XYZ file of C-alpha atoms in Angstrom:
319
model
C 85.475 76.556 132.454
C 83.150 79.464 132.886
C 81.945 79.773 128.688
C 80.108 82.782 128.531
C 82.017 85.569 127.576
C 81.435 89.119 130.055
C 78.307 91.372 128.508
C 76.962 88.280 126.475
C 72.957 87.446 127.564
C 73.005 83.551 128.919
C 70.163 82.733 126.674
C 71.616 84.052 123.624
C 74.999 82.310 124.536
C 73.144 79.127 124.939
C 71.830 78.930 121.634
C 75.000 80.144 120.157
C 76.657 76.873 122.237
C 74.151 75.039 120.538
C 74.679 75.823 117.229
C 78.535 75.111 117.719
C 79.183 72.612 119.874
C 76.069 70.649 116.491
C 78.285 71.417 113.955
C 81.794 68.773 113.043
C 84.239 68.737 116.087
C 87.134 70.558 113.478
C 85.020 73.167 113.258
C 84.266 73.494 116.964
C 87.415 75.320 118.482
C 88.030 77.817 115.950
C 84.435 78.714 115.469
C 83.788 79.355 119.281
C 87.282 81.015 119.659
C 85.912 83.507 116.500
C 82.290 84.006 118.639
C 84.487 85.236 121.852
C 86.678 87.384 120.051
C 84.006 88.963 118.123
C 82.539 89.123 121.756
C 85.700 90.979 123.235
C 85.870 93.601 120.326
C 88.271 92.357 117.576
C 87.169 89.297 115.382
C 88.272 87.876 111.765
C 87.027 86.188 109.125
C 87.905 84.507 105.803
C 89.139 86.171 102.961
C 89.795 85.035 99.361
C 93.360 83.193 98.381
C 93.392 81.655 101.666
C 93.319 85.316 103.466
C 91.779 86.829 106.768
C 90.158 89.745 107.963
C 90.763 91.179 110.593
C 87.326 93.872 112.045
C 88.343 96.384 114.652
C 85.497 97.560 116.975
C 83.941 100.803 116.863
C 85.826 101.503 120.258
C 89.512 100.027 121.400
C 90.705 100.337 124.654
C 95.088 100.056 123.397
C 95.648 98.658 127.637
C 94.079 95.865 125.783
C 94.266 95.514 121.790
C 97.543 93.770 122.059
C 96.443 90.917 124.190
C 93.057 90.653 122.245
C 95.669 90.859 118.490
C 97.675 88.283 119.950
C 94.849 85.869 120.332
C 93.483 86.800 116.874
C 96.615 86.003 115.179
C 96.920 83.091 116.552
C 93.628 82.029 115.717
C 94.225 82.904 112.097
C 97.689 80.903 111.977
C 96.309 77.699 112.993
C 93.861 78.549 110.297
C 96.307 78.284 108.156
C 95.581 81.498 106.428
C 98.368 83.399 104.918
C 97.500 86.858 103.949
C 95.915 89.224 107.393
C 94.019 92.811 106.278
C 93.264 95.035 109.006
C 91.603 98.238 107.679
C 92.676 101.650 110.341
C 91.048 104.157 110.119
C 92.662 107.733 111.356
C 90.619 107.465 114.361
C 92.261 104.085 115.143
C 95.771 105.179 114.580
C 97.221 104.163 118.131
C 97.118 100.624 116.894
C 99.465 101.155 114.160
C 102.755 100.284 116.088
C 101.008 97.355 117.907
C 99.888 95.925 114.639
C 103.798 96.222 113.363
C 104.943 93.964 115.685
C 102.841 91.545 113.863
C 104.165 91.880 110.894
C 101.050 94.051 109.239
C 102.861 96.625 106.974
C 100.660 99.170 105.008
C 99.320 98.485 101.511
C 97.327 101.567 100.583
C 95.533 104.008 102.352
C 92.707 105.909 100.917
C 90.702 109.288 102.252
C 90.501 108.206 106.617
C 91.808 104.832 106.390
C 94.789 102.670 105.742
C 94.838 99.260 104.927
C 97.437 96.856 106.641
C 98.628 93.484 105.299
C 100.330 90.992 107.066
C 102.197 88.035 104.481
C 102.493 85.110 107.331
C 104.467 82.425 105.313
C 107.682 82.366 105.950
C 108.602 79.942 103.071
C 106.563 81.812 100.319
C 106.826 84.978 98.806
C 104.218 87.527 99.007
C 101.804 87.317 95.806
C 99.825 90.422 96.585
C 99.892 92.826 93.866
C 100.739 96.611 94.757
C 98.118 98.788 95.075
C 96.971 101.796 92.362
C 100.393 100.976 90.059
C 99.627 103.345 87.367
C 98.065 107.224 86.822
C 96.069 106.884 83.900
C 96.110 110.463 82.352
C 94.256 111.358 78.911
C 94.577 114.198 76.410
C 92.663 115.765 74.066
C 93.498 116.289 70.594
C 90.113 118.092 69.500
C 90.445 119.425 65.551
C 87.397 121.361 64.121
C 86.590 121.272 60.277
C 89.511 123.770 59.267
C 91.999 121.322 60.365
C 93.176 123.489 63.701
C 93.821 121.632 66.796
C 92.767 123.249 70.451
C 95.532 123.452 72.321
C 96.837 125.541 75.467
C 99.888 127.202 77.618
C 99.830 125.982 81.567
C 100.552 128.465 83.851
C 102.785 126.247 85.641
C 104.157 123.309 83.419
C 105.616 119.966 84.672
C 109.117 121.165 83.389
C 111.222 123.682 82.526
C 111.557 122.330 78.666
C 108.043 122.426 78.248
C 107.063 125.715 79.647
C 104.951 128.165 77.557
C 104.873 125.360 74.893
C 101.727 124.771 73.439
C 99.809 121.329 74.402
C 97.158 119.031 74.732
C 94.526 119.992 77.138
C 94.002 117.072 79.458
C 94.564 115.521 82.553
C 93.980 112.549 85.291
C 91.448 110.347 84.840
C 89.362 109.797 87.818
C 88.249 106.353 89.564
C 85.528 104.805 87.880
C 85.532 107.842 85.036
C 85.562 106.127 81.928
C 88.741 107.126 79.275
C 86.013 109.091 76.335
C 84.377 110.666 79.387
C 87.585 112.035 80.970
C 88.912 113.713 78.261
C 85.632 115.309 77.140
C 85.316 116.577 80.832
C 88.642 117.909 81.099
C 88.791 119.760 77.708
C 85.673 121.449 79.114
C 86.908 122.366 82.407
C 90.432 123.767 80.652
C 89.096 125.707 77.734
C 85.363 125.924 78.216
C 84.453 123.490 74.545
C 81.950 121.185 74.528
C 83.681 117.740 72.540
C 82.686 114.393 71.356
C 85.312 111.410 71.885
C 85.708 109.834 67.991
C 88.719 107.709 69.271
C 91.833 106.807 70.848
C 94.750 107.575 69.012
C 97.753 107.059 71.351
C 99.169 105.468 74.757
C 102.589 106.129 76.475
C 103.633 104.019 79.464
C 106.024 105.444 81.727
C 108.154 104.306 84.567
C 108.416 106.873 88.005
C 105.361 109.401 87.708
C 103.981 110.864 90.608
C 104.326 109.278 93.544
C 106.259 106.430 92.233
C 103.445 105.147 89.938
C 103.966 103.915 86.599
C 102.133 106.877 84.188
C 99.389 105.492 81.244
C 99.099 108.817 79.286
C 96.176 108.179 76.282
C 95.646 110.929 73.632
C 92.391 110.952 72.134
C 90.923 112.668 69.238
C 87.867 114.635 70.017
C 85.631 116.766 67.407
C 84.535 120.076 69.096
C 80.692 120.591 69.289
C 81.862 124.629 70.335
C 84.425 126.822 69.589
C 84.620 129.463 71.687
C 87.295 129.133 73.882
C 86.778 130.422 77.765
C 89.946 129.453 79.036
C 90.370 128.250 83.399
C 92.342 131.146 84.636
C 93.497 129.162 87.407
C 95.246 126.590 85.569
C 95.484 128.083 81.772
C 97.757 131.167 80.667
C 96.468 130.552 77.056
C 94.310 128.742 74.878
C 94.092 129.273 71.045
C 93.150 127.131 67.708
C 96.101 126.207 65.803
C 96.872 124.985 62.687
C 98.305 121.145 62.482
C 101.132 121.791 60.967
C 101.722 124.966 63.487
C 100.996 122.919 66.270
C 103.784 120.048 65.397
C 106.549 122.775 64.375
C 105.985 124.198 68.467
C 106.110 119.739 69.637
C 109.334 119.705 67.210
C 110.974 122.691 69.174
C 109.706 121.151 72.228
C 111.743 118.090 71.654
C 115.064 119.301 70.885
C 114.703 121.182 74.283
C 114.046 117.793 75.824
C 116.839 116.666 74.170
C 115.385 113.821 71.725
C 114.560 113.531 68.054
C 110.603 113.393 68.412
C 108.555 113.086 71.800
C 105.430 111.355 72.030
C 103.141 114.549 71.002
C 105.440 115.308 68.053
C 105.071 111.304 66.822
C 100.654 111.734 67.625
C 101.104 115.523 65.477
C 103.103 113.940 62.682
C 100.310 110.877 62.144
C 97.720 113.296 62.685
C 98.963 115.162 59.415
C 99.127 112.577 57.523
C 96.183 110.978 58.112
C 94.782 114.641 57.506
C 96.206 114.709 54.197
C 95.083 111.543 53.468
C 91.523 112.428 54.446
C 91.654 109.714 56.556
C 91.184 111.885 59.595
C 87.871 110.188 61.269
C 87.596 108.383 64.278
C 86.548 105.397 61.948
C 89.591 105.233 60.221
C 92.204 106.151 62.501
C 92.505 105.313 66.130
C 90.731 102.939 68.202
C 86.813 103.406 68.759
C 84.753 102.983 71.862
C 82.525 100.421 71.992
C 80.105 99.471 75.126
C 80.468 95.613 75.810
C 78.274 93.446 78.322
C 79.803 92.589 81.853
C 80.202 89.160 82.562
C 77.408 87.868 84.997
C 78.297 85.863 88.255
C 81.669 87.574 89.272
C 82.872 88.832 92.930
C 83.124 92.281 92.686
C 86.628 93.599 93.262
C 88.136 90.977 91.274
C 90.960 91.485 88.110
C 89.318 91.524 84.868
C 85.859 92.459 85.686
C 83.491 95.341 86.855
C 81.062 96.456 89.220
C 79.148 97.666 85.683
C 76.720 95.973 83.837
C 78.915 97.247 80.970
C 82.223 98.078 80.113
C 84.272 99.855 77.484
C 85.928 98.363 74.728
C 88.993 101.019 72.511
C 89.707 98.776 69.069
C 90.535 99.105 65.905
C 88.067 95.901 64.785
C 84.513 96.639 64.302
């Protein structure tokens, strides 16, 4: 049996024999087999949960990629692994319908690449969570000393019902943006004032946003460190301080065109007011604060639960 793959140096082969062929006989097969494929182009390796990886090659001749998949897969099922990635990227695309006849279905696909999974056992169900399940959204409820409330008119609302009604300036948060930096940043880009985050006041969870994703809206309440407004013309037809109690009467009207008693701003407005009137209205006493926590030391990055920070945020209402 001629062992040296085509293109490999004998020397170099030699010692990589050597180190092999030393370690347990278990380990033998399916370490060389993973040497030749990485040899011929397309290689995996182990994944967490049991999983694989599978690497494509910079270049892949497709006369060849479904002999050379075949072999990897096989590889990887007397492994006895159960969930296969394969990471495409758009250059790569011609391997997309080979790949589907192994089962590999996309998971997500992000900027110039698309990640596949394959599930290989037939007697279990697949336990791998779906990918980006919610739009995490954030609005501002910034209110200056006179008890007025910015607010602002889209050009183009979401609906019908809420068109030229006055709202919340806001919008999506973006990956790895943190929730009190979000909504300061997109206050600023929509009406041009500066704001400090005091606390959150307010989540809705919603079923069948964009793009099929579950929606996590947060409102927060800001205190303005400006006041003049300098509105983006490209998204804003109008942005004005209002008066509390002006600003729920126009979320009031809003709901009976939506057809329900009180929406979600209405319900924030109407606890705003009272809390107001109360002279409770401080980020201390109504809301949840921010608070910067310690990340846990020793984790795999990527993982549930944890962060790629040294810190993280924290929103309660305990001190």
């Amino acid at each position: 049996v001629d062992l040296e793959p085509a293109g490999m140096h004998s020397a170099r082969f030699r010692l990589v024999a050597q180190q092999v062929f030393s370690r347990p006989p278990a380990l033998v097969t399916q370490r060389l087999r993973r040497r030749c494929q990485a040899a011929n182009g397309l290689s995996w390796s182990e994944a967490r949960f049991d999983g694989a990886t599978v690497t494509l090659p910079d270049a892949i001749e497709l006369t060849s990629f479904a002999a050379q998949l075949d072999d990897v897969m096989a590889s990887v099922r007397n492994a006895n692994r159960k969930g296969v990635w394969m990471r495409v990227p758009l250059s790569q695309g011609g391997v997309l319908p080979l790949a589907a006849a192994h089962g590999f279905r996309f998971h997500h696909a992000v900027g110039e690449s698309a990640m596949l999974l394959a599930w290989l056992p037939e007697d279990e169900p697949c336990p791998v969570p779906d990918f980006a399940t919610h739009v995490v959204g954030v609005g501002g409820m910034c209110i200056n000393e006179r008890h007025e409330v910015l607010v602002v008119q889209e050009r183009r609302a979401a609906t019908t019902t809420s068109q030229g009604s006055w709202k919340l300036p806001g919008g999506l948060v973006d990956l790895a943006e943190e929730l009190d930096v979000a909504v300061e940043r997109e206050v600023l880009e929509e009406t041009g004032v500066r704001s400090r985050f005091k606390s959150l006041l307010a989540l809705r969870h919603q079923h069948g946003a964009a793009f099929g994703r579950d929606d996590a809206y947060c409102v927060c309440l800001l205190s303005p460190l400006s006041a003049e407004i300098r509105a983006c013309e490209r998204e804003i037809a109008a942005a004005a301080w209002l008066p509390l109690p002006e600003y729920y009467e126009g979320t009031k009207a809003t709901s009976a065109r939506q057809g329900v008693e009180e929406n979600f701003n209405a319900f924030v407005a109407r606890n705003v007011i009272a809390a107001a009137e109360a002279g409770n209205l401080d980020g201390a006493a109504i809301g949840l604060a921010a608070r910067e926590m310690p990340a846990p030391k020793g984790y795999l990055p990527g993982v549930t639960g944890l962060t790629n920070r040294e810190t993280y945020r924290l929103y309660s209402g305990f001190h």
